[in-house]
Every structure is written in structure tokens, then in C-alpha cells.
Amino acid sequence: MTAKRIIACLDVKNGRVVKGVNFLDLRDKGDPTELAARYEDEGADEIVFLDVTATIEGRKALLEVIKNTASVLSIPLTVGGGIRNIEDVSTILGNGADKVSINTAAVENKKLITEAALQFGSQAVVVAIDAKKVGKEYVVFTKSGTYNTGLNAVKWAKEVEALGAGEILLTSIDRDGTREGYDIVLTKAISDSVNIPVIASGGAGKEVHFLEALKVADAALAAGVFHDGIIKIHELKMYLKSQGMEMRL
Amino acid sequence: MRATVINYGVGNLFSISSGLKRVGFEVSVNSEPFGNEDLVVLPGVGSFSAVSGYLGSRREVFEDMRKSGVYFLGVCLGMQVMFEEGTEGGISKGLGWFKGKVDKLIQNNKERLKLPHIGWEKLVVTDLTCPLTEGLNNQYVYYVHSYVAYPDDESIVRAVSVYGISYPAIVCSGNLIGTQFHPEKSSKVGKVFLGNLYRWVKK
């Protein structure tokens, strides 16, 4: 049985962690490399950096961070945010990331998914889907959740699989940051419709939320609850194992 | 101990280089073996046919390297090309150091197992006397793959994992070693394996 994965996500801006990190000794440093290493030590199965930089200088700083992190981390590192083209993919992977996560650019230029999968393998290509309930339907939003693409989330998930994506990082916009739990209906709908791993994201607040998510998804991602120390990764994994989940401890 | 990580133009070489450095190797990255190293490492990224293409005219270099008795570690795809042939991206030739072929992990996906197989799986050590497998039994290692090796000679298999089927996780014959999992991505357990390898090469 493949172990279910717990993934810690860090928002990185200009090479620094930007929000919600309450570890006393890290608050001032905001050093993503240090925090990533700490999460590995606590039992995280993967790390995701989400680059929220808008400047060229910030992108350069990110590449430095990826390099430094890859040299200390020995679990997989995914980098997402602002990836527009195959050169971006190549640069990020070439600097030490194992996977890239593509969101807006995947919708605007579907060929990018296939191109990246052919060149670097499907395993390196995560497509991030941000979904929001509109009426009775889950719809895909891009541009940090601001732009309604009109795409049905399940249909889009099937399409990205066919285009060559190796994993789907599925975020519920409705639940993101609420700590009310993952959107299980959405996660199950996507997970049942594709044959590639699905990572649940958005809404984690309690340990039981992870349990619910991992019953339908392959991995669960969280940011705030880890940064704020509300949930400790090792304790979380012990709990999940006690509930019958296959976990790496 | 000097290790050369082979760069064939794609993917992440930082992790494997760092993993080797952490256990004590001096690491260089080059497109071919230098000829004076203790260990040559072929990392695992891309597709079988792409790596087969890279090997192309360099087969002799690698054959000479093998005959010299230097230690060799193939990781993931790097292990797969140590076999005779692979079916990914059309049938293409491997190095043929191990008899057998590389084919899809799941032939008939009735259980709807997710592919690529991405994640942590337990190692089941089948040869507990092999110094490479010390401390690895029942430990989780990280996999990213859709293809596995089907060796003709089961005696080269030192450990297996199970995903739909039981498949080789560690193979070894003489100085030639291959892992289907990524030791450089397998956290502490990966470090244990690379440490075992370091001591083995040093001996």
C-alpha cells in the first residue's frame, strides 16, 4: 500500500517565507530552506514552494532558494507560481526542484502540459486546479482565484490527465484559509474521475480533516496550520496511522 | 571516495549530488565517466528511449567502465537502462548488464491503480545478508515511475516493493547496483542506503 502523503506548503516572496509563520526563531528569518528542512525532520513527505513574487529580482531569489533547498532536502520539492512557459519549467527543474506546479498557464496554453511532460516526464508536471462552487457545479478559476474560466473542474481534471499531467493539486477556493475542512465532495469527484494522484488542498484546520481528505485523496496539503504550530506533522501522522491510514513514520 | 554523477541534460542533479555528498562522497558532475572515480552514478530522469539515445555512441565508454570494475549505481531510470531493453517510448536498447526487460508496472489495470506510481512504499528486503540492504527492511522509500524491471535472473534482486505487483527495488550483481526508488528523495532511509553504499565502495 502506498503511504498517504502529508505535504507542507510555503508561500515564498522575494526568496523569503511571507505569511503566517509563527515559529519564534523563524519569524524574523523567514528562510524557506530552513523551514523546509525542519518540516522534513518533523515527517513531511513533500514540500511545495508557492512563489508569490511579481518581480524579476524576486524570481532570481527564488532560484537561489530552490538550489539551497535542494542541497539540504531529501524529500521531493515542488515549485509553483508564475510558471508561464517551458523555459520557466526547465529553469526551475534545473535549479533543483523535482516537480513544477502549473495553474493559470495550463489553462491558457494546454500545450505546455504536454510539452513539459514529454521533455521532463509526467512525474515532474503537477497541474494545480483551483475550483469554486458556482451553482451546482465546480468551476475552475485561475489568476490566484480571480478569473472564472467557465471550465468544469471534473472535465478539466480529465483533460489535464490526458494532456500528460502526473498529479493534480486540487484547491477548494471556498475552503482555502477557513480551517473548516477540505471540500470532500469536490476532492472525491476529481479523484474518482482520474487515474493520477490527487492532492487535496484548502481548508485544513484539525487532524480529522486530513483523515477525511485522505480517504478520497492520495495526499493532503496544508500551510497555515503547520506554520502556526496548530498541527504538528509528526503527531498528525501518528494520529492518521492510529485511524488505519498507511503513513510513513 | 570520488563519485561522478552522469549529466545527460535533463532534470534535477542537485538532489542526488547532495545525497552522495552527505554520506561522504566527493561528487563531480560530467557527461561521461572520468575513468578515475570510485563510483559512477546514472540518475533517473526522462524516458527510457531518451536515455538510450544519450547512451548511443557512449556505449563503449560505459562498457569499458564496467570492465574496469568501478562501482556503478543506476537510480530509477538509471537502473532500468542497465537491463537489455525497454518499451517506454518504443522499444529501445539498454546497456544489457542485467538480463531481462523493462516494461509497464501495471499491464492490466483492473484495480484502477493510479499511475504514475508516485509516493512512499515499503521495502521488503529479500537478501538480508547483502550489506547494501542493512537497516532497510520494512522502511519506506520514495518512488516515481510507471515502468519496472522484469529480470530473467531473480538472484540479482536484493529488495522488492509491492504496488499491484511485486517489483525489484534494489538489484545488484558484482559492482553493479540499481535502485528503482530514489534514495536521494527517501529522507533518512535513503541516507541509510547511500551510507551502506559508501561503506561498500570504500571497502
Short mmCIF file of C-alpha atoms in Angstrom, two decimals:
data_model
loop_
_atom_site.label_atom_id
_atom_site.label_comp_id
_atom_site.label_asym_id
_atom_site.label_seq_id
_atom_site.Cartn_x
_atom_site.Cartn_y
_atom_site.Cartn_z
CA MET A 1 0.00 0.00 0.00
CA THR A 2 1.32 3.39 -0.94
CA ALA A 3 1.59 5.60 2.13
CA LYS A 4 -0.64 8.65 2.14
CA ARG A 5 1.37 11.84 1.87
CA ILE A 6 1.37 14.95 4.03
CA ILE A 7 2.63 17.98 2.14
CA ALA A 8 3.73 21.26 3.68
CA CYS A 9 3.29 24.37 1.52
CA LEU A 10 5.29 27.58 1.91
CA ASP A 11 4.49 30.90 0.31
CA VAL A 12 7.73 32.43 -0.89
CA LYS A 13 8.17 36.06 -1.91
CA ASN A 14 11.50 37.53 -3.00
CA GLY A 15 13.18 34.45 -1.59
CA ARG A 16 11.60 34.66 1.86
CA VAL A 17 8.63 32.97 3.50
CA VAL A 18 5.93 35.58 3.67
CA LYS A 19 2.98 34.66 5.78
CA GLY A 20 1.78 33.12 8.94
CA VAL A 21 4.98 31.62 10.23
CA ASN A 22 4.75 31.69 13.99
CA PHE A 23 7.80 29.66 14.90
CA LEU A 24 9.54 32.18 17.10
CA ASP A 25 13.04 31.58 15.84
CA LEU A 26 11.96 31.64 12.22
CA ARG A 27 9.60 34.59 12.18
CA ASP A 28 12.35 37.09 11.60
CA LYS A 29 14.40 34.99 9.21
CA GLY A 30 11.58 33.77 7.04
CA ASP A 31 14.07 31.40 5.47
CA PRO A 32 12.28 28.86 3.25
CA THR A 33 15.25 26.48 3.16
CA GLU A 34 15.42 26.28 6.92
CA LEU A 35 11.69 25.81 7.29
CA ALA A 36 11.56 23.14 4.58
CA ALA A 37 14.34 21.20 6.33
CA ARG A 38 12.50 21.48 9.62
CA TYR A 39 9.31 20.13 8.07
CA GLU A 40 11.23 17.19 6.60
CA ASP A 41 12.60 16.50 10.05
CA GLU A 42 9.09 16.57 11.50
CA GLY A 43 7.96 13.99 8.96
CA ALA A 44 6.58 15.93 5.98
CA ASP A 45 6.53 13.71 2.87
CA GLU A 46 6.94 16.57 0.41
CA ILE A 47 7.44 20.33 0.29
CA VAL A 48 5.72 22.79 -2.02
CA PHE A 49 7.03 26.31 -2.58
CA LEU A 50 4.46 28.67 -3.96
CA ASP A 51 6.20 31.69 -5.43
CA VAL A 52 4.18 34.83 -4.97
CA THR A 53 6.90 37.09 -6.33
CA ALA A 54 5.99 39.54 -9.04
CA THR A 55 9.44 40.89 -9.92
CA ILE A 56 12.40 39.57 -11.90
CA GLU A 57 14.68 40.07 -8.88
CA GLY A 58 12.23 38.02 -6.85
CA ARG A 59 12.38 35.19 -9.39
CA LYS A 60 16.16 35.18 -9.22
CA ALA A 61 15.97 34.99 -5.45
CA LEU A 62 13.60 32.04 -5.80
CA LEU A 63 16.10 30.11 -7.91
CA GLU A 64 18.73 30.64 -5.22
CA VAL A 65 16.26 29.34 -2.65
CA ILE A 66 15.46 26.27 -4.76
CA LYS A 67 19.17 25.49 -5.14
CA ASN A 68 19.85 25.88 -1.43
CA THR A 69 16.81 23.85 -0.50
CA ALA A 70 17.60 21.03 -2.93
CA SER A 71 21.02 20.69 -1.35
CA VAL A 72 19.62 20.13 2.15
CA LEU A 73 16.26 18.50 1.45
CA SER A 74 15.92 14.77 0.81
CA ILE A 75 12.20 14.64 0.14
CA PRO A 76 10.55 15.86 -3.07
CA LEU A 77 10.27 19.59 -3.72
CA THR A 78 7.57 21.08 -5.94
CA VAL A 79 7.67 24.70 -7.07
CA GLY A 80 4.64 26.57 -8.37
CA GLY A 81 3.54 30.12 -9.05
CA GLY A 82 4.10 32.24 -12.11
CA ILE A 83 5.25 29.45 -14.42
CA ARG A 84 4.40 30.65 -17.91
CA ASN A 85 6.37 28.59 -20.40
CA ILE A 86 8.69 25.65 -20.98
CA GLU A 87 11.75 27.81 -20.22
CA ASP A 88 10.34 28.53 -16.75
CA VAL A 89 9.79 24.79 -16.22
CA SER A 90 13.30 23.98 -17.37
CA THR A 91 14.90 26.68 -15.20
CA ILE A 92 13.06 25.61 -12.06
CA LEU A 93 13.78 21.91 -12.53
CA GLY A 94 17.38 22.69 -13.49
CA ASN A 95 17.86 24.51 -10.21
CA GLY A 96 16.85 21.53 -8.12
CA ALA A 97 13.06 21.25 -7.97
CA ASP A 98 11.61 17.79 -8.64
CA LYS A 99 8.26 18.96 -9.93
CA VAL A 100 6.62 22.13 -11.14
CA SER A 101 3.05 23.06 -10.44
CA ILE A 102 1.31 24.85 -13.30
CA ASN A 103 -2.00 26.62 -12.88
CA THR A 104 -3.02 29.63 -14.99
CA ALA A 105 -0.61 28.84 -17.82
CA ALA A 106 -2.04 25.31 -18.09
CA VAL A 107 -5.48 26.71 -18.85
CA GLU A 108 -4.23 29.41 -21.19
CA ASN A 109 -1.79 27.17 -23.03
CA LYS A 110 -2.71 23.49 -22.75
CA LYS A 111 0.24 22.51 -24.93
CA LEU A 112 2.56 23.49 -22.09
CA ILE A 113 1.39 20.47 -20.04
CA THR A 114 2.17 18.05 -22.87
CA GLU A 115 5.40 19.77 -23.80
CA ALA A 116 6.66 19.69 -20.20
CA ALA A 117 5.57 16.05 -19.73
CA LEU A 118 7.35 14.95 -22.90
CA GLN A 119 10.54 16.77 -22.03
CA PHE A 120 10.75 16.08 -18.28
CA GLY A 121 8.31 13.22 -17.70
CA SER A 122 4.76 13.32 -16.36
CA GLN A 123 6.04 12.85 -12.82
CA ALA A 124 7.54 16.35 -12.94
CA VAL A 125 4.31 18.03 -14.04
CA VAL A 126 1.69 18.86 -11.43
CA VAL A 127 -1.34 20.75 -12.64
CA ALA A 128 -2.86 22.93 -9.94
CA ILE A 129 -6.63 23.28 -10.18
CA ASP A 130 -8.34 25.98 -8.10
CA ALA A 131 -12.04 25.18 -8.00
CA LYS A 132 -15.03 27.06 -6.66
CA LYS A 133 -18.65 26.02 -6.44
CA VAL A 134 -20.79 28.07 -8.78
CA GLY A 135 -24.42 26.97 -8.58
CA LYS A 136 -24.33 23.17 -8.60
CA GLU A 137 -21.08 22.94 -10.46
CA TYR A 138 -17.42 23.15 -9.52
CA VAL A 139 -15.73 25.65 -11.82
CA VAL A 140 -12.02 26.24 -12.45
CA PHE A 141 -10.64 29.66 -11.53
CA THR A 142 -7.20 30.98 -12.45
CA LYS A 143 -5.08 34.06 -11.72
CA SER A 144 -5.00 33.35 -7.99
CA GLY A 145 -8.70 32.58 -7.90
CA THR A 146 -9.82 35.82 -9.52
CA TYR A 147 -10.69 34.68 -13.03
CA ASN A 148 -13.63 32.39 -13.81
CA THR A 149 -12.57 30.18 -16.72
CA GLY A 150 -16.02 28.62 -17.05
CA LEU A 151 -14.36 25.20 -17.18
CA ASN A 152 -15.98 22.34 -15.30
CA ALA A 153 -13.44 21.10 -12.73
CA VAL A 154 -14.04 17.37 -13.34
CA LYS A 155 -13.81 17.79 -17.11
CA TRP A 156 -10.64 19.86 -16.77
CA ALA A 157 -9.10 17.27 -14.45
CA LYS A 158 -9.72 14.53 -17.02
CA GLU A 159 -8.30 16.74 -19.73
CA VAL A 160 -5.07 17.55 -17.88
CA GLU A 161 -4.57 13.84 -17.24
CA ALA A 162 -4.96 13.15 -20.96
CA LEU A 163 -2.56 16.01 -21.73
CA GLY A 164 0.16 14.38 -19.62
CA ALA A 165 -0.09 15.77 -16.10
CA GLY A 166 1.36 13.42 -13.49
CA GLU A 167 -0.56 14.75 -10.50
CA ILE A 168 -3.35 17.17 -9.68
CA LEU A 169 -3.05 19.68 -6.85
CA LEU A 170 -6.67 20.46 -6.12
CA THR A 171 -7.53 23.54 -4.06
CA SER A 172 -11.00 24.46 -2.93
CA ILE A 173 -11.22 28.24 -3.13
CA ASP A 174 -14.31 28.17 -0.91
CA ARG A 175 -12.46 26.38 1.86
CA ASP A 176 -8.99 27.89 1.48
CA GLY A 177 -7.92 29.58 4.71
CA THR A 178 -11.22 28.79 6.50
CA ARG A 179 -9.88 25.85 8.57
CA GLU A 180 -13.35 24.26 8.18
CA GLY A 181 -12.04 21.15 6.49
CA TYR A 182 -11.22 20.12 2.94
CA ASP A 183 -14.02 20.05 0.37
CA ILE A 184 -14.54 16.28 0.35
CA VAL A 185 -17.28 16.30 -2.30
CA LEU A 186 -15.01 18.16 -4.73
CA THR A 187 -11.96 16.05 -3.87
CA LYS A 188 -13.85 12.77 -4.30
CA ALA A 189 -15.39 13.89 -7.59
CA ILE A 190 -11.95 14.68 -9.04
CA SER A 191 -10.18 11.68 -7.52
CA ASP A 192 -12.82 9.27 -8.86
CA SER A 193 -12.61 10.70 -12.36
CA VAL A 194 -8.85 10.49 -12.94
CA ASN A 195 -6.21 7.80 -12.61
CA ILE A 196 -3.35 10.05 -11.46
CA PRO A 197 -2.67 11.05 -7.84
CA VAL A 198 -4.75 13.87 -6.39
CA ILE A 199 -3.52 16.21 -3.65
CA ALA A 200 -6.27 17.78 -1.55
CA SER A 201 -5.73 21.39 -0.55
CA GLY A 202 -7.63 24.19 1.15
CA GLY A 203 -9.41 24.17 4.48
CA ALA A 204 -7.28 22.09 6.84
CA GLY A 205 -7.93 23.09 10.45
CA LYS A 206 -7.97 19.90 12.51
CA GLU A 207 -6.37 16.48 12.35
CA VAL A 208 -9.67 14.84 11.45
CA HIS A 209 -9.85 16.99 8.29
CA PHE A 210 -6.73 15.24 7.00
CA LEU A 211 -8.30 11.85 7.76
CA GLU A 212 -11.43 12.75 5.76
CA ALA A 213 -9.35 14.05 2.86
CA LEU A 214 -7.01 11.07 2.71
CA LYS A 215 -9.95 8.68 2.45
CA VAL A 216 -10.54 10.13 -1.03
CA ALA A 217 -7.18 11.69 -1.99
CA ASP A 218 -3.60 10.43 -2.23
CA ALA A 219 -2.09 13.35 -0.36
CA ALA A 220 -3.18 16.31 1.72
CA LEU A 221 -1.51 19.70 1.63
CA ALA A 222 -1.62 22.40 4.27
CA ALA A 223 0.19 25.62 5.09
CA GLY A 224 -1.19 27.78 7.87
CA VAL A 225 -1.94 25.05 10.42
CA PHE A 226 1.66 23.85 10.18
CA HIS A 227 3.21 27.34 10.20
CA ASP A 228 1.11 28.42 13.17
CA GLY A 229 2.02 25.28 15.07
CA ILE A 230 -1.68 24.32 15.42
CA ILE A 231 -0.90 20.91 13.96
CA LYS A 232 2.46 19.17 14.33
CA ILE A 233 3.23 16.94 11.37
CA HIS A 234 4.62 14.02 13.37
CA GLU A 235 1.65 13.97 15.75
CA LEU A 236 -0.72 14.28 12.80
CA LYS A 237 0.82 11.26 11.10
CA MET A 238 0.69 9.22 14.32
CA TYR A 239 -3.00 10.07 14.60
CA LEU A 240 -3.69 9.15 10.97
CA LYS A 241 -1.89 5.85 11.38
CA SER A 242 -3.91 5.09 14.50
CA GLN A 243 -7.00 5.66 12.37
CA GLY A 244 -5.89 2.99 9.92
CA MET A 245 -4.18 5.19 7.30
CA GLU A 246 -0.97 3.93 5.76
CA MET A 247 1.61 6.53 6.83
CA ARG A 248 5.38 6.81 6.68
CA LEU A 249 6.59 7.37 10.23
CA MET B 1 35.78 8.32 -2.37
CA ARG B 2 35.03 10.04 -5.64
CA ALA B 3 31.63 9.79 -7.31
CA THR B 4 30.75 11.01 -10.79
CA VAL B 5 27.11 11.85 -11.44
CA ILE B 6 26.32 11.50 -15.13
CA ASN B 7 24.57 14.52 -16.61
CA TYR B 8 22.57 13.72 -19.71
CA GLY B 9 20.93 17.06 -20.00
CA VAL B 10 17.63 16.89 -18.17
CA GLY B 11 16.31 17.21 -14.67
CA ASN B 12 17.46 17.61 -11.14
CA LEU B 13 21.07 16.61 -10.37
CA PHE B 14 21.31 18.68 -7.18
CA SER B 15 19.46 16.16 -5.04
CA ILE B 16 21.46 13.09 -5.99
CA SER B 17 24.75 15.03 -5.76
CA SER B 18 23.80 16.39 -2.34
CA GLY B 19 22.69 12.97 -1.14
CA LEU B 20 26.04 11.47 -2.13
CA LYS B 21 27.97 14.34 -0.54
CA ARG B 22 26.04 13.94 2.71
CA VAL B 23 27.33 10.38 3.19
CA GLY B 24 30.92 11.30 2.37
CA PHE B 25 31.47 11.16 -1.41
CA GLU B 26 33.36 13.85 -3.29
CA VAL B 27 30.99 14.49 -6.17
CA SER B 28 31.61 15.68 -9.73
CA VAL B 29 29.02 16.05 -12.45
CA ASN B 30 30.01 15.17 -16.01
CA SER B 31 28.53 13.88 -19.25
CA GLU B 32 30.71 10.76 -19.10
CA PRO B 33 32.69 8.80 -16.51
CA PHE B 34 36.17 10.34 -15.97
CA GLY B 35 37.82 6.96 -15.54
CA ASN B 36 39.41 7.70 -12.17
CA GLU B 37 36.34 7.72 -9.91
CA ASP B 38 35.29 5.09 -7.38
CA LEU B 39 31.58 5.26 -8.20
CA VAL B 40 29.64 6.25 -11.32
CA VAL B 41 26.02 7.28 -10.76
CA LEU B 42 23.43 7.33 -13.52
CA PRO B 43 20.43 9.29 -12.21
CA GLY B 44 16.87 8.71 -13.26
CA VAL B 45 15.01 11.32 -15.24
CA GLY B 46 13.33 11.43 -18.63
CA SER B 47 12.22 8.37 -20.58
CA PHE B 48 13.94 5.05 -21.37
CA SER B 49 14.21 5.91 -25.05
CA ALA B 50 15.75 9.32 -24.24
CA VAL B 51 18.43 7.78 -22.03
CA SER B 52 19.01 5.04 -24.58
CA GLY B 53 19.57 7.84 -27.08
CA TYR B 54 22.07 9.52 -24.77
CA LEU B 55 23.94 6.23 -24.36
CA GLY B 56 24.07 5.81 -28.16
CA SER B 57 27.70 6.34 -29.09
CA ARG B 58 28.83 6.20 -25.47
CA ARG B 59 28.06 2.51 -25.03
CA GLU B 60 31.73 1.65 -25.41
CA VAL B 61 32.70 4.16 -22.74
CA PHE B 62 30.25 2.57 -20.32
CA GLU B 63 31.31 -0.94 -21.34
CA ASP B 64 34.96 -0.08 -20.64
CA MET B 65 33.88 1.46 -17.37
CA ARG B 66 32.06 -1.75 -16.37
CA LYS B 67 35.05 -3.91 -17.31
CA SER B 68 37.34 -1.70 -15.21
CA GLY B 69 35.37 -2.87 -12.15
CA VAL B 70 34.37 0.59 -10.95
CA TYR B 71 31.21 0.68 -8.81
CA PHE B 72 28.08 1.78 -10.64
CA LEU B 73 24.76 2.96 -9.24
CA GLY B 74 21.73 3.37 -11.51
CA VAL B 75 18.78 5.19 -9.94
CA CYS B 76 15.22 4.67 -11.23
CA LEU B 77 15.55 5.05 -14.99
CA GLY B 78 19.31 4.79 -14.48
CA MET B 79 18.71 1.29 -13.10
CA GLN B 80 16.24 0.41 -15.85
CA VAL B 81 18.77 1.06 -18.63
CA MET B 82 21.11 -1.48 -17.01
CA PHE B 83 18.72 -4.12 -18.45
CA GLU B 84 18.59 -5.31 -22.06
CA GLU B 85 15.67 -3.34 -23.40
CA GLY B 86 12.78 -1.08 -22.50
CA THR B 87 9.37 -0.46 -24.03
CA GLU B 88 8.86 3.17 -22.93
CA GLY B 89 8.72 5.47 -25.95
CA GLY B 90 9.11 2.50 -28.33
CA ILE B 91 11.42 -0.49 -27.87
CA SER B 92 14.97 0.64 -27.25
CA LYS B 93 18.21 -0.93 -26.13
CA GLY B 94 19.63 -0.68 -22.65
CA LEU B 95 23.16 -1.47 -21.52
CA GLY B 96 22.30 -5.16 -21.18
CA TRP B 97 24.30 -5.71 -17.99
CA PHE B 98 21.31 -7.42 -16.42
CA LYS B 99 19.26 -9.97 -18.38
CA GLY B 100 15.63 -9.02 -18.72
CA LYS B 101 13.49 -6.13 -19.86
CA VAL B 102 11.79 -3.02 -18.59
CA ASP B 103 8.06 -2.76 -19.10
CA LYS B 104 4.94 -1.17 -17.61
CA LEU B 105 4.45 -1.63 -13.88
CA ILE B 106 0.79 -2.45 -14.39
CA GLN B 107 -0.12 -4.39 -17.53
CA ASN B 108 -3.82 -4.69 -16.98
CA ASN B 109 -5.11 -2.01 -14.65
CA LYS B 110 -8.32 -3.68 -13.44
CA GLU B 111 -7.88 -2.30 -9.92
CA ARG B 112 -7.55 1.21 -11.36
CA LEU B 113 -4.25 1.77 -9.57
CA LYS B 114 -3.02 5.32 -10.05
CA LEU B 115 -0.16 5.82 -12.47
CA PRO B 116 2.50 7.14 -12.47
CA HIS B 117 3.18 5.43 -9.18
CA ILE B 118 4.18 8.37 -7.00
CA GLY B 119 4.87 8.04 -3.31
CA TRP B 120 6.30 6.11 -0.41
CA GLU B 121 6.34 2.33 -0.43
CA LYS B 122 7.84 -0.20 1.98
CA LEU B 123 10.96 -2.10 1.06
CA VAL B 124 10.88 -5.84 1.56
CA VAL B 125 14.48 -6.99 1.73
CA THR B 126 14.88 -10.37 0.02
CA ASP B 127 18.60 -10.69 0.79
CA LEU B 128 19.29 -9.75 4.38
CA THR B 129 22.96 -10.72 4.05
CA CYS B 130 23.66 -8.05 1.42
CA PRO B 131 25.50 -5.11 3.10
CA LEU B 132 23.55 -2.70 0.89
CA THR B 133 20.23 -3.64 2.49
CA GLU B 134 21.28 -3.22 6.11
CA GLY B 135 18.65 -1.33 8.08
CA LEU B 136 16.26 -1.07 5.14
CA ASN B 137 13.75 -3.86 5.69
CA ASN B 138 10.18 -2.58 6.09
CA GLN B 139 11.31 1.03 5.68
CA TYR B 140 9.57 3.48 3.35
CA VAL B 141 11.31 4.76 0.23
CA TYR B 142 10.15 7.21 -2.42
CA TYR B 143 9.11 6.10 -5.90
CA VAL B 144 8.18 7.98 -9.05
CA HIS B 145 7.74 5.67 -12.02
CA SER B 146 5.37 3.85 -14.35
CA TYR B 147 7.84 1.18 -15.51
CA VAL B 148 9.75 -1.55 -13.68
CA ALA B 149 12.40 -4.13 -14.45
CA TYR B 150 11.47 -7.74 -15.09
CA PRO B 151 14.77 -9.57 -14.51
CA ASP B 152 15.34 -13.01 -16.01
CA ASP B 153 17.59 -13.85 -13.10
CA GLU B 154 15.79 -13.28 -9.78
CA SER B 155 19.02 -13.78 -7.86
CA ILE B 156 20.11 -10.20 -8.63
CA VAL B 157 17.15 -8.85 -6.64
CA ARG B 158 18.06 -7.70 -3.11
CA ALA B 159 14.78 -6.00 -2.18
CA VAL B 160 11.30 -5.58 -3.62
CA SER B 161 8.30 -3.31 -3.14
CA VAL B 162 4.67 -4.00 -3.94
CA TYR B 163 2.32 -1.86 -6.00
CA GLY B 164 -0.14 -4.04 -7.83
CA ILE B 165 2.73 -6.47 -8.34
CA SER B 166 5.97 -7.19 -6.51
CA TYR B 167 8.81 -5.50 -8.41
CA PRO B 168 12.57 -5.12 -7.91
CA ALA B 169 13.55 -2.22 -5.64
CA ILE B 170 17.27 -2.98 -5.32
CA VAL B 171 19.24 -5.10 -7.77
CA CYS B 172 22.91 -5.93 -7.51
CA SER B 173 25.45 -8.08 -9.25
CA GLY B 174 29.15 -7.65 -8.62
CA ASN B 175 29.89 -3.92 -8.62
CA LEU B 176 26.69 -3.03 -10.48
CA ILE B 177 23.89 -1.70 -8.32
CA GLY B 178 20.46 -0.37 -9.22
CA THR B 179 17.56 1.09 -7.25
CA GLN B 180 14.07 1.67 -8.60
CA PHE B 181 13.36 4.08 -5.74
CA HIS B 182 15.06 7.45 -5.33
CA PRO B 183 17.49 7.24 -2.38
CA GLU B 184 18.13 10.98 -2.71
CA LYS B 185 14.40 11.64 -2.12
CA SER B 186 13.84 8.99 0.54
CA SER B 187 14.76 11.13 3.54
CA LYS B 188 16.57 9.28 6.36
CA VAL B 189 16.11 5.83 4.84
CA GLY B 190 17.66 6.99 1.59
CA LYS B 191 20.62 8.23 3.56
CA VAL B 192 20.97 4.83 5.21
CA PHE B 193 21.12 3.19 1.77
CA LEU B 194 23.68 5.69 0.44
CA GLY B 195 25.71 5.25 3.63
CA ASN B 196 25.69 1.47 3.08
CA LEU B 197 26.83 2.08 -0.47
CA TYR B 198 29.63 4.40 0.66
CA ARG B 199 30.99 1.80 3.07
CA TRP B 200 30.70 -0.89 0.41
CA VAL B 201 32.61 1.12 -2.17
CA LYS B 202 35.25 2.13 0.38
CA LYS B 203 35.93 -1.47 1.44
#
